PDB file of C-alpha atoms in Angstrom:
ATOM      1  CA  MET Q1251      19.107  97.312  91.437  1.00  0.00           C
ATOM      2  CA  THR Q1252      21.733  99.455  89.790  1.00  0.00           C
ATOM      3  CA  ARG Q1253      23.438 102.250  91.633  1.00  0.00           C
ATOM      4  CA  PRO Q1254      23.378 105.476  89.869  1.00  0.00           C
ATOM      5  CA  GLY Q1255      26.018 106.203  87.276  1.00  0.00           C
ATOM      6  CA  THR Q1256      26.488 102.419  86.599  1.00  0.00           C
ATOM      7  CA  GLU Q1257      25.886 101.173  82.940  1.00  0.00           C
ATOM      8  CA  ILE Q1258      24.636  97.738  82.149  1.00  0.00           C
ATOM      9  CA  VAL Q1259      26.475  96.099  79.442  1.00  0.00           C
ATOM     10  CA  LYS Q1260      24.919  93.476  77.908  1.00  0.00           C
ATOM     11  CA  LEU Q1261      27.437  90.404  76.639  1.00  0.00           C
ATOM     12  CA  HIS Q1262      25.892  87.794  74.098  1.00  0.00           C
ATOM     13  CA  ALA Q1263      28.357  84.863  74.538  1.00  0.00           C
ATOM     14  CA  PRO Q1264      27.978  83.848  77.308  1.00  0.00           C
ATOM     15  CA  PRO Q1265      24.697  85.681  77.695  1.00  0.00           C
ATOM     16  CA  ARG Q1266      25.059  88.311  80.790  1.00  0.00           C
ATOM     17  CA  ALA Q1267      24.303  91.744  81.895  1.00  0.00           C
ATOM     18  CA  ILE Q1268      27.343  93.151  83.504  1.00  0.00           C
ATOM     19  CA  PRO Q1269      27.206  96.513  85.644  1.00  0.00           C
ATOM     20  CA  VAL Q1270      29.838  98.639  84.522  1.00  0.00           C
ATOM     21  CA  ARG Q1271      30.978 102.068  86.099  1.00  0.00           C
ATOM     22  CA  TRP Q1272      33.297 104.234  83.901  1.00  0.00           C
ATOM     23  CA  ARG Q1273      36.512 106.234  85.168  1.00  0.00           C
ATOM     24  CA  ALA Q1274      38.061 108.668  82.828  1.00  0.00           C
ATOM     25  CA  SER Q1275      41.914 108.905  84.034  1.00  0.00           C
ATOM     26  CA  ALA Q1276      44.246 111.467  82.341  1.00  0.00           C
ATOM     27  CA  ARG Q1277      47.009 109.630  83.798  1.00  0.00           C
ATOM     28  CA  ALA Q1278      46.302 105.980  82.458  1.00  0.00           C
ATOM     29  CA  LYS Q1279      48.332 104.861  79.637  1.00  0.00           C
ATOM     30  CA  ARG Q1280      45.907 102.337  78.414  1.00  0.00           C
ATOM     31  CA  VAL Q1281      42.089 100.639  79.011  1.00  0.00           C
ATOM     32  CA  SER Q1282      41.962  98.391  81.846  1.00  0.00           C
ATOM     33  CA  LEU Q1283      39.312  97.012  84.049  1.00  0.00           C
ATOM     34  CA  ARG Q1284      39.142  95.622  87.535  1.00  0.00           C
ATOM     35  CA  ILE Q1285      36.344  94.109  89.680  1.00  0.00           C
ATOM     36  CA  CYS Q1286      34.804  96.381  92.533  1.00  0.00           C
ATOM     37  CA  PRO Q1287      33.664  93.520  95.158  1.00  0.00           C
ATOM     38  CA  ARG Q1288      31.762  96.333  97.164  1.00  0.00           C
ATOM     39  CA  GLU Q1289      29.567  97.427  94.602  1.00  0.00           C
ATOM     40  CA  ALA Q1290      29.731  93.865  92.423  1.00  0.00           C
ATOM     41  CA  GLU Q1291      30.421  96.047  89.508  1.00  0.00           C
ATOM     42  CA  VAL Q1292      32.950  96.341  86.853  1.00  0.00           C
ATOM     43  CA  VAL Q1293      35.374  99.339  87.081  1.00  0.00           C
ATOM     44  CA  VAL Q1294      36.469 100.568  83.692  1.00  0.00           C
ATOM     45  CA  THR Q1295      39.578 102.905  83.430  1.00  0.00           C
ATOM     46  CA  LEU Q1296      39.662 105.032  80.265  1.00  0.00           C
ATOM     47  CA  PRO Q1297      42.634 107.352  79.225  1.00  0.00           C
ATOM     48  CA  HIS Q1298      42.309 110.203  77.719  1.00  0.00           C
ATOM     49  CA  LEU Q1299      40.772 110.253  73.993  1.00  0.00           C
ATOM     50  CA  SER Q1300      39.483 106.673  74.780  1.00  0.00           C
ATOM     51  CA  GLY Q1301      35.941 106.175  74.299  1.00  0.00           C
ATOM     52  CA  ARG Q1302      33.559 103.856  76.004  1.00  0.00           C
ATOM     53  CA  ARG Q1303      33.642 101.354  72.702  1.00  0.00           C
ATOM     54  CA  ALA Q1304      37.279 100.465  73.635  1.00  0.00           C
ATOM     55  CA  GLY Q1305      36.278  99.598  77.181  1.00  0.00           C
ATOM     56  CA  ILE Q1306      33.229  97.355  76.071  1.00  0.00           C
ATOM     57  CA  ALA Q1307      35.605  95.762  73.626  1.00  0.00           C
ATOM     58  CA  LEU Q1308      37.997  94.774  76.554  1.00  0.00           C
ATOM     59  CA  ILE Q1309      35.081  93.486  78.960  1.00  0.00           C
ATOM     60  CA  ARG Q1310      33.787  91.262  75.970  1.00  0.00           C
ATOM     61  CA  GLU Q1311      37.454  90.190  75.553  1.00  0.00           C
ATOM     62  CA  HIS Q1312      37.696  88.970  78.995  1.00  0.00           C
ATOM     63  CA  ALA Q1313      34.332  87.906  79.451  1.00  0.00           C
ATOM     64  CA  ASP Q1314      34.465  84.725  81.039  1.00  0.00           C
ATOM     65  CA  TRP Q1315      36.999  86.335  83.629  1.00  0.00           C
ATOM     66  CA  VAL Q1316      34.818  89.048  84.423  1.00  0.00           C
ATOM     67  CA  ILE Q1317      31.490  86.568  85.130  1.00  0.00           C
ATOM     68  CA  ASP Q1318      33.786  84.169  86.891  1.00  0.00           C
ATOM     69  CA  LYS Q1319      34.864  87.019  89.240  1.00  0.00           C
ATOM     70  CA  LEU Q1320      31.614  88.377  89.870  1.00  0.00           C
ATOM     71  CA  SER Q1321      29.917  85.122  90.410  1.00  0.00           C
ATOM     72  CA  ARG Q1322      32.397  84.357  93.172  1.00  0.00           C
ATOM     73  CA  LEU Q1323      31.608  87.093  95.314  1.00  0.00           C
ATOM     74  CA  SER Q1324      30.100  86.563  98.255  1.00  0.00           C
ATOM     75  CA  PRO Q1325      26.563  87.782  99.027  1.00  0.00           C
ATOM     76  CA  PRO Q1326      26.146  91.073 100.544  1.00  0.00           C
ATOM     77  CA  LEU Q1327      25.982  91.134 104.535  1.00  0.00           C
ATOM     78  CA  ASP Q1328      23.749  93.688 105.885  1.00  0.00           C
ATOM     79  CA  PHE Q1329      23.933  95.090 109.361  1.00  0.00           C
ATOM     80  CA  ALA Q1330      20.920  93.660 110.736  1.00  0.00           C
ATOM     81  CA  PRO Q1331      19.669  91.549 113.822  1.00  0.00           C
ATOM     82  CA  GLY Q1332      20.657  88.004 113.517  1.00  0.00           C
ATOM     83  CA  ALA Q1333      23.308  88.600 111.051  1.00  0.00           C
ATOM     84  CA  ALA Q1334      26.550  87.033 111.849  1.00  0.00           C
ATOM     85  CA  LEU Q1335      29.533  89.559 111.492  1.00  0.00           C
ATOM     86  CA  PRO Q1336      33.142  88.839 111.458  1.00  0.00           C
ATOM     87  CA  LEU Q1337      35.124  90.480 114.148  1.00  0.00           C
ATOM     88  CA  GLY Q1338      38.655  89.762 114.697  1.00  0.00           C
ATOM     89  CA  GLY Q1339      38.020  86.891 112.406  1.00  0.00           C
ATOM     90  CA  VAL Q1340      35.440  85.248 114.474  1.00  0.00           C
ATOM     91  CA  ALA Q1341      31.928  85.617 113.860  1.00  0.00           C
ATOM     92  CA  HIS Q1342      29.741  87.654 116.145  1.00  0.00           C
ATOM     93  CA  VAL Q1343      25.903  87.742 115.909  1.00  0.00           C
ATOM     94  CA  ILE Q1344      24.128  91.163 115.520  1.00  0.00           C
ATOM     95  CA  ARG Q1345      21.487  91.090 118.742  1.00  0.00           C
ATOM     96  CA  HIS Q1346      19.225  93.850 118.926  1.00  0.00           C
ATOM     97  CA  GLU Q1347      17.971  94.551 122.551  1.00  0.00           C
ATOM     98  CA  PRO Q1348      16.222  98.014 121.976  1.00  0.00           C
ATOM     99  CA  TYR Q1349      15.305  98.685 125.659  1.00  0.00           C
ATOM    100  CA  ARG Q1350      18.676  98.008 127.083  1.00  0.00           C
ATOM    101  CA  ARG Q1351      20.854 101.018 127.758  1.00  0.00           C
ATOM    102  CA  GLY Q1352      24.404 101.825 126.392  1.00  0.00           C
ATOM    103  CA  GLY Q1353      26.008 100.190 123.566  1.00  0.00           C
ATOM    104  CA  PRO Q1354      26.728  98.650 121.130  1.00  0.00           C
ATOM    105  CA  PHE Q1355      28.533  96.449 122.989  1.00  0.00           C
ATOM    106  CA  LEU Q1356      30.215  92.759 122.967  1.00  0.00           C
ATOM    107  CA  ASP Q1357      28.457  90.095 124.797  1.00  0.00           C
ATOM    108  CA  GLY Q1358      30.358  86.936 124.105  1.00  0.00           C
ATOM    109  CA  ALA Q1359      29.980  85.751 120.785  1.00  0.00           C
ATOM    110  CA  ALA Q1360      27.275  88.656 120.119  1.00  0.00           C
ATOM    111  CA  LEU Q1361      27.139  92.305 119.301  1.00  0.00           C
ATOM    112  CA  VAL Q1362      24.438  94.141 121.155  1.00  0.00           C
ATOM    113  CA  VAL Q1363      23.031  96.818 119.826  1.00  0.00           C
ATOM    114  CA  THR Q1364      20.307  99.062 121.667  1.00  0.00           C
ATOM    115  CA  GLY Q1365      18.127 101.751 120.799  1.00  0.00           C
ATOM    116  CA  ALA Q1366      15.692 101.943 117.818  1.00  0.00           C
ATOM    117  CA  ARG Q1367      15.660  99.475 114.906  1.00  0.00           C
ATOM    118  CA  ALA Q1368      16.169 102.084 112.179  1.00  0.00           C
ATOM    119  CA  ALA Q1369      19.307 103.340 113.915  1.00  0.00           C
ATOM    120  CA  LEU Q1370      21.005  99.944 114.100  1.00  0.00           C
ATOM    121  CA  PRO Q1371      22.898 100.083 110.666  1.00  0.00           C
ATOM    122  CA  ARG Q1372      24.421 103.314 111.634  1.00  0.00           C
ATOM    123  CA  ARG Q1373      25.313 102.268 115.228  1.00  0.00           C
ATOM    124  CA  VAL Q1374      27.054  99.021 114.264  1.00  0.00           C
ATOM    125  CA  ALA Q1375      29.025 101.115 111.635  1.00  0.00           C
ATOM    126  CA  ASP Q1376      29.999 103.564 114.279  1.00  0.00           C
ATOM    127  CA  PHE Q1377      30.996 100.805 116.517  1.00  0.00           C
ATOM    128  CA  LEU Q1378      33.358  98.956 114.000  1.00  0.00           C
ATOM    129  CA  ARG Q1379      34.918 102.100 112.939  1.00  0.00           C
ATOM    130  CA  ALA Q1380      35.788 102.911 116.827  1.00  0.00           C
ATOM    131  CA  GLU Q1381      36.908  99.531 117.428  1.00  0.00           C
ATOM    132  CA  ALA Q1382      38.971  99.417 114.350  1.00  0.00           C
ATOM    133  CA  GLN Q1383      40.680 102.811 115.409  1.00  0.00           C
ATOM    134  CA  LEU Q1384      41.312 101.204 118.746  1.00  0.00           C
ATOM    135  CA  ARG Q1385      42.762  97.921 117.570  1.00  0.00           C
ATOM    136  CA  ILE Q1386      44.833  99.181 114.865  1.00  0.00           C
ATOM    137  CA  ALA Q1387      46.442 101.908 117.103  1.00  0.00           C
ATOM    138  CA  ARG Q1388      46.888  99.201 119.788  1.00  0.00           C
ATOM    139  CA  LEU Q1389      49.036  97.115 116.929  1.00  0.00           C
ATOM    140  CA  ALA Q1390      50.738 100.032 115.238  1.00  0.00           C
ATOM    141  CA  HIS Q1391      52.483 101.664 118.387  1.00  0.00           C
ATOM    142  CA  PRO Q1392      54.612  98.538 119.078  1.00  0.00           C
ATOM    143  CA  HIS Q1393      55.763  98.371 115.427  1.00  0.00           C
ATOM    144  CA  ALA Q1394      56.427 102.132 115.649  1.00  0.00           C
ATOM    145  CA  ALA Q1395      58.736 101.726 118.534  1.00  0.00           C
ATOM    146  CA  ALA Q1396      60.563  98.951 117.171  1.00  0.00           C
ATOM    147  CA  LEU Q1397      61.617 101.168 114.108  1.00  0.00           C
ATOM    148  CA  GLY Q1398      62.132 104.161 116.072  1.00  0.00           C
ATOM    149  CA  VAL Q1399      59.341 106.306 114.383  1.00  0.00           C
ATOM    150  CA  MET Q1400      55.846 108.012 115.466  1.00  0.00           C
ATOM    151  CA  PRO Q1401      52.990 108.061 113.276  1.00  0.00           C
ATOM    152  CA  ARG Q1402      51.761 111.521 112.916  1.00  0.00           C
ATOM    153  CA  ALA Q1403      48.101 110.467 113.142  1.00  0.00           C
ATOM    154  CA  ILE Q1404      46.232 107.085 112.553  1.00  0.00           C
ATOM    155  CA  ARG Q1405      43.003 107.485 110.720  1.00  0.00           C
ATOM    156  CA  VAL Q1406      40.453 104.982 109.685  1.00  0.00           C
ATOM    157  CA  LYS Q1407      38.493 105.245 106.325  1.00  0.00           C
ATOM    158  CA  ASP Q1408      36.263 103.337 104.037  1.00  0.00           C
ATOM    159  CA  THR Q1409      38.603 102.728 101.175  1.00  0.00           C
ATOM    160  CA  ARG Q1410      37.711 100.716  98.042  1.00  0.00           C
ATOM    161  CA  SER Q1411      40.994  99.834  96.772  1.00  0.00           C
ATOM    162  CA  ARG Q1412      43.751  99.812  99.536  1.00  0.00           C
ATOM    163  CA  TRP Q1413      43.860  98.081 103.047  1.00  0.00           C
ATOM    164  CA  GLY Q1414      46.349 100.902 104.191  1.00  0.00           C
ATOM    165  CA  SER Q1415      48.512 103.626 103.117  1.00  0.00           C
ATOM    166  CA  CYS Q1416      51.520 105.729 104.478  1.00  0.00           C
ATOM    167  CA  ALA Q1417      51.603 109.346 103.470  1.00  0.00           C
ATOM    168  CA  PRO Q1418      55.043 111.219 103.288  1.00  0.00           C
ATOM    169  CA  ASP Q1419      54.273 113.311 106.566  1.00  0.00           C
ATOM    170  CA  GLY Q1420      53.722 110.009 108.442  1.00  0.00           C
ATOM    171  CA  THR Q1421      50.045 109.712 108.655  1.00  0.00           C
ATOM    172  CA  LEU Q1422      48.804 106.379 108.474  1.00  0.00           C
ATOM    173  CA  ALA Q1423      45.556 105.345 107.110  1.00  0.00           C
ATOM    174  CA  PHE Q1424      43.744 101.857 107.248  1.00  0.00           C
ATOM    175  CA  SER Q1425      40.373 100.470 106.249  1.00  0.00           C
ATOM    176  CA  TRP Q1426      37.965  99.982 109.161  1.00  0.00           C
ATOM    177  CA  ARG Q1427      37.101  96.773 107.715  1.00  0.00           C
ATOM    178  CA  LEU Q1428      40.185  95.286 108.856  1.00  0.00           C
ATOM    179  CA  VAL Q1429      38.853  94.828 112.200  1.00  0.00           C
ATOM    180  CA  MET Q1430      36.793  92.060 110.754  1.00  0.00           C
ATOM    181  CA  ALA Q1431      39.960  90.275 109.490  1.00  0.00           C
ATOM    182  CA  PRO Q1432      41.866  87.784 112.196  1.00  0.00           C
ATOM    183  CA  GLU Q1433      44.372  89.981 114.285  1.00  0.00           C
ATOM    184  CA  TRP Q1434      47.329  88.380 112.549  1.00  0.00           C
ATOM    185  CA  VAL Q1435      46.071  89.790 109.212  1.00  0.00           C
ATOM    186  CA  ALA Q1436      45.284  92.985 110.426  1.00  0.00           C
ATOM    187  CA  ASP Q1437      48.691  93.187 112.143  1.00  0.00           C
ATOM    188  CA  TYR Q1438      50.454  92.341 108.943  1.00  0.00           C
ATOM    189  CA  VAL Q1439      48.904  95.379 107.291  1.00  0.00           C
ATOM    190  CA  VAL Q1440      49.696  97.677 110.017  1.00  0.00           C
ATOM    191  CA  ALA Q1441      53.397  96.443 109.930  1.00  0.00           C
ATOM    192  CA  HIS Q1442      53.400  97.145 106.538  1.00  0.00           C
ATOM    193  CA  GLU Q1443      52.293 100.616 106.501  1.00  0.00           C
ATOM    194  CA  VAL Q1444      54.469 101.457 109.673  1.00  0.00           C
ATOM    195  CA  ALA Q1445      57.499  99.854 107.817  1.00  0.00           C
ATOM    196  CA  HIS Q1446      56.966 102.571 105.160  1.00  0.00           C
ATOM    197  CA  MET Q1447      57.740 105.282 107.699  1.00  0.00           C
ATOM    198  CA  ARG Q1448      61.283 104.211 107.392  1.00  0.00           C
ATOM    199  CA  GLU Q1449      61.392 102.862 103.688  1.00  0.00           C
ATOM    200  CA  LEU Q1450      58.630 104.939 101.268  1.00  0.00           C
ATOM    201  CA  ASN Q1451      59.094 102.191  98.611  1.00  0.00           C
ATOM    202  CA  HIS Q1452      58.936  98.593  98.255  1.00  0.00           C
ATOM    203  CA  SER Q1453      62.928  98.101  97.813  1.00  0.00           C
ATOM    204  CA  PRO Q1454      64.615  94.743  99.622  1.00  0.00           C
ATOM    205  CA  ARG Q1455      65.544  97.305 102.761  1.00  0.00           C
ATOM    206  CA  PHE Q1456      61.520  97.639 103.052  1.00  0.00           C
ATOM    207  CA  TRP Q1457      60.761  93.878 102.951  1.00  0.00           C
ATOM    208  CA  ALA Q1458      63.432  93.135 105.488  1.00  0.00           C
ATOM    209  CA  LEU Q1459      62.057  95.806 107.468  1.00  0.00           C
ATOM    210  CA  LEU Q1460      58.751  94.060 107.294  1.00  0.00           C
ATOM    211  CA  ASP Q1461      59.832  90.717 107.840  1.00  0.00           C
ATOM    212  CA  GLY Q1462      61.576  91.796 111.164  1.00  0.00           C
ATOM    213  CA  LEU Q1463      58.073  93.137 112.353  1.00  0.00           C
ATOM    214  CA  THR Q1464      55.907  90.401 111.454  1.00  0.00           C
ATOM    215  CA  PRO Q1465      56.438  86.595 110.376  1.00  0.00           C
ATOM    216  CA  HIS Q1466      52.758  86.414 108.673  1.00  0.00           C
ATOM    217  CA  ARG Q1467      53.514  88.136 105.419  1.00  0.00           C
ATOM    218  CA  GLU Q1468      52.787  85.567 102.977  1.00  0.00           C
ATOM    219  CA  ALA Q1469      50.004  83.899 104.665  1.00  0.00           C
ATOM    220  CA  ALA Q1470      48.389  87.335 105.588  1.00  0.00           C
ATOM    221  CA  VAL Q1471      48.515  88.649 101.705  1.00  0.00           C
ATOM    222  CA  ALA Q1472      46.932  85.212 100.936  1.00  0.00           C
ATOM    223  CA  TRP Q1473      44.362  85.616 103.107  1.00  0.00           C
ATOM    224  CA  LEU Q1474      43.400  89.229 102.276  1.00  0.00           C
ATOM    225  CA  ARG Q1475      43.342  88.063  98.332  1.00  0.00           C
ATOM    226  CA  ALA Q1476      40.985  85.030  99.109  1.00  0.00           C
ATOM    227  CA  GLU Q1477      38.950  86.639 101.751  1.00  0.00           C
ATOM    228  CA  GLY Q1478      39.460  90.538 101.398  1.00  0.00           C
ATOM    229  CA  PRO Q1479      36.503  90.707  98.874  1.00  0.00           C
ATOM    230  CA  ALA Q1480      33.993  89.394 101.514  1.00  0.00           C
ATOM    231  CA  LEU Q1481      34.838  92.031 103.969  1.00  0.00           C
ATOM    232  CA  LEU Q1482      34.136  94.624 101.321  1.00  0.00           C
ATOM    233  CA  ARG Q1483      30.555  93.199 100.882  1.00  0.00           C
ATOM    234  CA  VAL Q1484      29.760  94.052 104.636  1.00  0.00           C
ATOM    235  CA  GLY Q1485      27.588  96.958 105.486  1.00  0.00           C
TER     236      GLY Q1485
END
């Protein structure tokens, strides 16, 4: 089912119906497109005075690439009893036990969710956000101490295009979905943003700082490129 605001563009060669979301941008210099894994749609950015005809032409020009990327997306993973939810890179089965008290809580390789079935998706989402907050803070503080900095705040969000960010005032923000990745991958993202507190750029000095904090840069970037889109399909 297409979500509101998404248009269906029909390709004839190869034949395919493509969900497209249009994004106007006064800062963009040219028409561009990207795949949104979370919504399984194409996002086309249109500069000022560019019409949708230019976007459709770009989609058709890159039709094979678009179709390949969409077809490779993992199926969505809903928060439901029996679903295998990754947590720290390890699958945990969601187990609904409505008559137990407390929770949600981890029980070995299971995430036990109590209460009404209708509340289960919200309770799982709340648990993951809280768990992400705890785990990310635990990773951030040693890196910050190593660099002699102190984050103003550490926040978790549901970002669509970035795993983490560092504001000029020292506020760090991260996707809660990092809690599903292996810890060494999350550690790289956290170290990356902490290093920005010293170097708010991607200069050689920044990369040297980052490599002093974590040895996982290349492997983590490769993991996020290959497996990150699947995390965006969860929930």
